PDB file of C-alpha atoms in Angstrom:
ATOM      1  CA  SER A   1      94.389  84.787  88.147  1.00 71.00           C
ATOM      2  CA  ALA A   2      95.955  81.848  89.914  1.00 73.00           C
ATOM      3  CA  GLU A   3      99.423  83.227  89.162  1.00 82.00           C
ATOM      4  CA  GLY A   4      98.464  86.673  90.456  1.00 80.00           C
ATOM      5  CA  ARG A   5      97.050  85.153  93.636  1.00 75.00           C
ATOM      6  CA  LYS A   6     100.318  83.248  94.241  1.00 80.00           C
ATOM      7  CA  LYS A   7     102.319  86.482  93.884  1.00 86.00           C
ATOM      8  CA  MET A   8      99.997  88.355  96.259  1.00 82.00           C
ATOM      9  CA  LEU A   9     100.140  85.527  98.790  1.00 82.00           C
ATOM     10  CA  ALA A  10     103.920  85.572  98.742  1.00 83.00           C
ATOM     11  CA  SER A  11     104.184  89.368  98.970  1.00 90.00           C
ATOM     12  CA  GLY A  12     101.666  89.552 101.832  1.00 86.00           C
ATOM     13  CA  GLY A  13     103.133  86.780 103.930  1.00 87.00           C
ATOM     14  CA  GLY A  14     100.478  84.235 102.976  1.00 86.00           C
ATOM     15  CA  SER A  15     100.996  80.557 102.439  1.00 86.00           C
ATOM     16  CA  MET A  16      99.144  77.509 101.232  1.00 86.00           C
ATOM     17  CA  MET A  17      97.911  77.162 104.827  1.00 90.00           C
ATOM     18  CA  THR A  18      96.333  80.624 104.817  1.00 90.00           C
ATOM     19  CA  GLU A  19      94.883  80.023 101.349  1.00 89.00           C
ATOM     20  CA  SER A  20      93.378  76.762 102.608  1.00 93.00           C
ATOM     21  CA  ALA A  21      91.784  78.613 105.536  1.00 95.00           C
ATOM     22  CA  VAL A  22      90.311  81.232 103.200  1.00 94.00           C
ATOM     23  CA  LEU A  23      88.871  78.547 100.932  1.00 96.00           C
ATOM     24  CA  ARG A  24      87.314  76.765 103.923  1.00 98.00           C
ATOM     25  CA  ALA A  25      85.686  80.048 104.964  1.00 98.00           C
ATOM     26  CA  LEU A  26      84.384  80.747 101.451  1.00 98.00           C
ATOM     27  CA  ARG A  27      82.999  77.214 101.227  1.00 98.00           C
ATOM     28  CA  TRP A  28      81.308  77.627 104.617  1.00 98.00           C
ATOM     29  CA  LEU A  29      79.711  80.873 103.420  1.00 98.00           C
ATOM     30  CA  LYS A  30      78.568  79.164 100.221  1.00 98.00           C
ATOM     31  CA  ALA A  31      76.936  76.359 102.209  1.00 98.00           C
ATOM     32  CA  HIS A  32      75.125  78.830 104.490  1.00 98.00           C
ATOM     33  CA  GLN A  33      73.909  81.387 101.949  1.00 98.00           C
ATOM     34  CA  ASN A  34      70.147  81.990 101.984  1.00 98.00           C
ATOM     35  CA  GLU A  35      68.232  81.235  98.815  1.00 97.00           C
ATOM     36  CA  ASN A  36      67.682  84.976  98.200  1.00 97.00           C
ATOM     37  CA  GLY A  37      71.461  85.610  98.188  1.00 98.00           C
ATOM     38  CA  SER A  38      71.787  87.019 101.727  1.00 98.00           C
ATOM     39  CA  TRP A  39      73.300  85.356 104.803  1.00 97.00           C
ATOM     40  CA  SER A  40      71.627  86.841 107.867  1.00 93.00           C
ATOM     41  CA  GLN A  41      68.101  87.418 109.098  1.00 92.00           C
ATOM     42  CA  SER A  42      69.008  90.248 111.472  1.00 93.00           C
ATOM     43  CA  GLN A  43      71.524  92.203 109.335  1.00 95.00           C
ATOM     44  CA  PRO A  44      71.065  90.849 105.804  1.00 97.00           C
ATOM     45  CA  ILE A  45      72.490  93.805 103.865  1.00 97.00           C
ATOM     46  CA  ALA A  46      75.595  94.258 106.004  1.00 97.00           C
ATOM     47  CA  MET A  47      76.356  90.539 106.184  1.00 98.00           C
ATOM     48  CA  CYS A  48      75.738  90.049 102.464  1.00 98.00           C
ATOM     49  CA  GLY A  49      78.036  92.969 101.687  1.00 98.00           C
ATOM     50  CA  LEU A  50      80.804  91.643 103.917  1.00 98.00           C
ATOM     51  CA  ALA A  51      80.529  88.121 102.517  1.00 98.00           C
ATOM     52  CA  LEU A  52      80.522  89.412  98.952  1.00 98.00           C
ATOM     53  CA  LEU A  53      83.602  91.529  99.684  1.00 98.00           C
ATOM     54  CA  ALA A  54      85.345  88.378 100.950  1.00 98.00           C
ATOM     55  CA  TYR A  55      84.609  86.608  97.666  1.00 98.00           C
ATOM     56  CA  LEU A  56      85.636  89.605  95.572  1.00 97.00           C
ATOM     57  CA  SER A  57      88.913  90.002  97.452  1.00 93.00           C
ATOM     58  CA  HIS A  58      89.668  86.382  96.618  1.00 93.00           C
ATOM     59  CA  GLY A  59      89.080  87.204  92.956  1.00 92.00           C
ATOM     60  CA  GLU A  60      85.733  85.440  92.701  1.00 96.00           C
ATOM     61  CA  THR A  61      83.144  86.672  90.184  1.00 97.00           C
ATOM     62  CA  PRO A  62      79.955  85.209  88.696  1.00 98.00           C
ATOM     63  CA  GLU A  63      82.263  83.507  86.182  1.00 97.00           C
ATOM     64  CA  SER A  64      84.133  81.560  88.884  1.00 97.00           C
ATOM     65  CA  ALA A  65      83.723  77.812  88.683  1.00 96.00           C
ATOM     66  CA  GLU A  66      83.257  77.039  92.379  1.00 98.00           C
ATOM     67  CA  PHE A  67      81.761  80.257  93.746  1.00 98.00           C
ATOM     68  CA  GLY A  68      80.180  81.932  90.711  1.00 98.00           C
ATOM     69  CA  LEU A  69      76.542  81.272  91.586  1.00 98.00           C
ATOM     70  CA  THR A  70      77.112  82.330  95.205  1.00 98.00           C
ATOM     71  CA  VAL A  71      78.667  85.621  94.079  1.00 98.00           C
ATOM     72  CA  GLN A  72      75.945  86.203  91.488  1.00 98.00           C
ATOM     73  CA  LYS A  73      73.160  85.669  94.043  1.00 98.00           C
ATOM     74  CA  ALA A  74      74.831  88.067  96.510  1.00 98.00           C
ATOM     75  CA  MET A  75      75.265  90.732  93.837  1.00 98.00           C
ATOM     76  CA  LYS A  76      71.642  90.385  92.787  1.00 98.00           C
ATOM     77  CA  TYR A  77      70.396  90.549  96.382  1.00 98.00           C
ATOM     78  CA  LEU A  78      72.289  93.772  97.096  1.00 98.00           C
ATOM     79  CA  ALA A  79      71.354  95.349  93.761  1.00 98.00           C
ATOM     80  CA  ASP A  80      67.684  94.529  94.351  1.00 97.00           C
ATOM     81  CA  GLN A  81      67.835  95.995  97.860  1.00 97.00           C
ATOM     82  CA  ALA A  82      69.513  99.199  96.670  1.00 96.00           C
ATOM     83  CA  MET A  83      67.020  99.691  93.848  1.00 96.00           C
ATOM     84  CA  ALA A  84      63.973  98.956  96.021  1.00 95.00           C
ATOM     85  CA  ARG A  85      64.999 100.775  99.182  1.00 92.00           C
ATOM     86  CA  GLY A  86      67.407 103.520  98.239  1.00 89.00           C
ATOM     87  CA  GLN A  87      68.844 103.879 101.727  1.00 91.00           C
ATOM     88  CA  MET A  88      69.757 100.486 103.172  1.00 89.00           C
ATOM     89  CA  GLY A  89      70.481 101.561 106.750  1.00 85.00           C
ATOM     90  CA  ASP A  90      73.488 103.469 108.063  1.00 83.00           C
ATOM     91  CA  TYR A  91      76.655 101.391 108.294  1.00 87.00           C
ATOM     92  CA  ALA A  92      74.809  98.621 106.412  1.00 95.00           C
ATOM     93  CA  HIS A  93      74.189 101.067 103.579  1.00 96.00           C
ATOM     94  CA  GLY A  94      77.897 101.831 103.340  1.00 96.00           C
ATOM     95  CA  ILE A  95      78.839  98.145 103.409  1.00 97.00           C
ATOM     96  CA  GLY A  96      76.238  97.179 100.804  1.00 98.00           C
ATOM     97  CA  THR A  97      77.124 100.079  98.523  1.00 98.00           C
ATOM     98  CA  TYR A  98      80.850  99.375  98.951  1.00 98.00           C
ATOM     99  CA  ALA A  99      80.270  95.772  97.853  1.00 98.00           C
ATOM    100  CA  LEU A 100      78.183  96.902  94.867  1.00 98.00           C
ATOM    101  CA  ALA A 101      80.816  99.434  93.770  1.00 98.00           C
ATOM    102  CA  GLU A 102      83.579  96.813  94.075  1.00 98.00           C
ATOM    103  CA  SER A 103      81.400  94.334  92.182  1.00 98.00           C
ATOM    104  CA  TYR A 104      80.860  96.770  89.348  1.00 98.00           C
ATOM    105  CA  GLY A 105      84.529  97.734  89.309  1.00 98.00           C
ATOM    106  CA  MET A 106      85.613  94.110  88.997  1.00 97.00           C
ATOM    107  CA  THR A 107      82.983  92.862  86.571  1.00 98.00           C
ATOM    108  CA  LYS A 108      81.345  95.811  84.743  1.00 98.00           C
ATOM    109  CA  ILE A 109      78.093  93.813  84.871  1.00 98.00           C
ATOM    110  CA  PRO A 110      75.469  96.320  83.657  1.00 97.00           C
ATOM    111  CA  PHE A 111      72.696  95.635  86.211  1.00 95.00           C
ATOM    112  CA  ILE A 112      75.028  96.478  89.098  1.00 98.00           C
ATOM    113  CA  LYS A 113      75.864 100.010  87.951  1.00 98.00           C
ATOM    114  CA  PRO A 114      72.470 101.702  88.565  1.00 98.00           C
ATOM    115  CA  ALA A 115      72.168 100.050  91.983  1.00 98.00           C
ATOM    116  CA  ALA A 116      75.677 101.118  92.966  1.00 98.00           C
ATOM    117  CA  GLU A 117      75.044 104.651  91.715  1.00 98.00           C
ATOM    118  CA  LYS A 118      71.768 104.830  93.640  1.00 98.00           C
ATOM    119  CA  GLY A 119      73.573 103.769  96.815  1.00 97.00           C
ATOM    120  CA  ILE A 120      76.360 106.274  96.193  1.00 98.00           C
ATOM    121  CA  GLN A 121      73.854 109.054  95.646  1.00 97.00           C
ATOM    122  CA  VAL A 122      72.397 108.428  99.107  1.00 97.00           C
ATOM    123  CA  ILE A 123      75.912 108.696 100.567  1.00 97.00           C
ATOM    124  CA  LEU A 124      76.545 111.939  98.685  1.00 97.00           C
ATOM    125  CA  ASP A 125      73.187 113.417  99.689  1.00 96.00           C
ATOM    126  CA  ARG A 126      73.584 112.498 103.363  1.00 95.00           C
ATOM    127  CA  GLN A 127      77.143 113.682 103.955  1.00 96.00           C
ATOM    128  CA  CYS A 128      77.155 116.126 106.854  1.00 94.00           C
ATOM    129  CA  ALA A 129      78.620 119.617 106.552  1.00 92.00           C
ATOM    130  CA  SER A 130      81.591 118.382 108.611  1.00 90.00           C
ATOM    131  CA  GLY A 131      82.352 115.754 105.973  1.00 94.00           C
ATOM    132  CA  GLY A 132      81.215 112.791 108.077  1.00 93.00           C
ATOM    133  CA  TRP A 133      78.056 110.715 108.425  1.00 92.00           C
ATOM    134  CA  PHE A 134      75.797 109.800 111.335  1.00 90.00           C
ATOM    135  CA  TYR A 135      73.466 106.959 112.300  1.00 87.00           C
ATOM    136  CA  GLY A 136      70.491 106.682 110.004  1.00 87.00           C
ATOM    137  CA  LEU A 137      72.554 108.813 107.626  1.00 86.00           C
ATOM    138  CA  ALA A 138      70.892 111.800 109.272  1.00 87.00           C
ATOM    139  CA  LYS A 139      72.400 115.133 108.281  1.00 85.00           C
ATOM    140  CA  GLY A 140      73.471 117.442 111.055  1.00 84.00           C
ATOM    141  CA  GLU A 141      76.458 118.197 113.238  1.00 84.00           C
ATOM    142  CA  LYS A 142      76.852 114.719 114.752  1.00 86.00           C
ATOM    143  CA  TRP A 143      78.941 111.989 113.186  1.00 86.00           C
ATOM    144  CA  ASP A 144      80.003 108.451 114.048  1.00 86.00           C
ATOM    145  CA  MET A 145      83.282 106.971 112.829  1.00 88.00           C
ATOM    146  CA  SER A 146      81.870 103.449 112.364  1.00 87.00           C
ATOM    147  CA  VAL A 147      79.280 104.870 109.975  1.00 91.00           C
ATOM    148  CA  CYS A 148      81.798 107.194 108.290  1.00 92.00           C
ATOM    149  CA  GLY A 149      84.349 104.515 107.493  1.00 93.00           C
ATOM    150  CA  TRP A 150      81.964 102.439 105.402  1.00 95.00           C
ATOM    151  CA  GLN A 151      80.652 105.438 103.457  1.00 96.00           C
ATOM    152  CA  ILE A 152      84.215 106.525 102.677  1.00 97.00           C
ATOM    153  CA  GLN A 153      85.143 103.027 101.484  1.00 97.00           C
ATOM    154  CA  ALA A 154      82.068 103.005  99.236  1.00 98.00           C
ATOM    155  CA  LEU A 155      82.999 106.389  97.761  1.00 98.00           C
ATOM    156  CA  LYS A 156      86.568 105.249  97.108  1.00 98.00           C
ATOM    157  CA  ALA A 157      85.368 102.070  95.386  1.00 98.00           C
ATOM    158  CA  ALA A 158      82.849 104.067  93.343  1.00 98.00           C
ATOM    159  CA  TYR A 159      85.539 106.463  92.165  1.00 98.00           C
ATOM    160  CA  ILE A 160      87.876 103.640  91.176  1.00 98.00           C
ATOM    161  CA  ALA A 161      85.030 101.722  89.460  1.00 98.00           C
ATOM    162  CA  GLY A 162      84.170 104.770  87.358  1.00 98.00           C
ATOM    163  CA  LEU A 163      80.650 105.315  88.667  1.00 98.00           C
ATOM    164  CA  GLU A 164      79.215 108.499  87.229  1.00 96.00           C
ATOM    165  CA  ASN A 165      77.589 110.286  90.180  1.00 98.00           C
ATOM    166  CA  PRO A 166      78.614 113.954  90.130  1.00 98.00           C
ATOM    167  CA  GLY A 167      80.479 114.950  93.272  1.00 98.00           C
ATOM    168  CA  ILE A 168      82.201 111.691  94.227  1.00 98.00           C
ATOM    169  CA  LEU A 169      85.698 113.181  94.243  1.00 98.00           C
ATOM    170  CA  GLU A 170      84.543 116.276  96.133  1.00 98.00           C
ATOM    171  CA  ALA A 171      82.858 114.098  98.797  1.00 98.00           C
ATOM    172  CA  ILE A 172      86.049 112.064  99.168  1.00 98.00           C
ATOM    173  CA  GLU A 173      88.110 115.225  99.583  1.00 97.00           C
ATOM    174  CA  LYS A 174      85.617 116.572 102.145  1.00 96.00           C
ATOM    175  CA  SER A 175      85.779 113.296 104.074  1.00 95.00           C
ATOM    176  CA  ILE A 176      89.605 113.408 104.084  1.00 93.00           C
ATOM    177  CA  LYS A 177      89.511 116.906 105.598  1.00 92.00           C
ATOM    178  CA  PHE A 178      86.988 115.617 108.138  1.00 91.00           C
ATOM    179  CA  LEU A 179      89.230 112.688 109.081  1.00 90.00           C
ATOM    180  CA  LYS A 180      92.283 114.905 109.460  1.00 88.00           C
ATOM    181  CA  LYS A 181      90.353 117.331 111.676  1.00 86.00           C
ATOM    182  CA  GLU A 182      88.862 114.614 113.891  1.00 81.00           C
ATOM    183  CA  CYS A 183      92.071 112.608 114.305  1.00 72.00           C
ATOM    184  CA  TYR A 184      93.205 112.375 117.892  1.00 69.00           C
ATOM    185  CA  ALA A 185      96.783 112.754 119.021  1.00 64.00           C
ATOM    186  CA  GLY A 186      98.855 109.801 117.962  1.00 71.00           C
ATOM    187  CA  GLY A 187      96.833 109.175 114.807  1.00 74.00           C
ATOM    188  CA  ARG A 188      93.878 107.403 116.399  1.00 74.00           C
ATOM    189  CA  PHE A 189      90.227 107.915 115.494  1.00 71.00           C
ATOM    190  CA  GLY A 190      87.274 107.904 117.883  1.00 66.00           C
TER     191      GLY A 190
END
């Protein structure tokens, strides 16, 4: 809500200037969205997921007056990609699935749920024994933190959204153990 946004701005150190900058960015994204709902030719799933997450974090849904159609087209693009492809890349898969899980959590729009669950199932099926993930979501001993982070975010969003894939909580717990084990001295990750 507008009142909720004002409270969050104040508590997070935001101002009308930062809100103005965010709105300019969202309007720029709206003006540059492809007709199919994506934004990029080279990384369409990742860029669509990131843009959609920006709208969602601003509280925008398909019901929003100014950005509703933009959000709806992005949700549809990602849902269509997840249903058609299953795996949508490596880090791109995590980003796209994260955006779908957040979308479902915020809106409970029925067509998003099966796409989000399909994306989550890929993440569950491709988690390495160590608890991490690797490029191409290939199972094995190797892992890459840039790939892992997005899969973990997607799992967290799926859990909060109430997606029904068996094993979400267990995969989150396994990934937490993985992160704790792979943490370097001083709390940094490689």
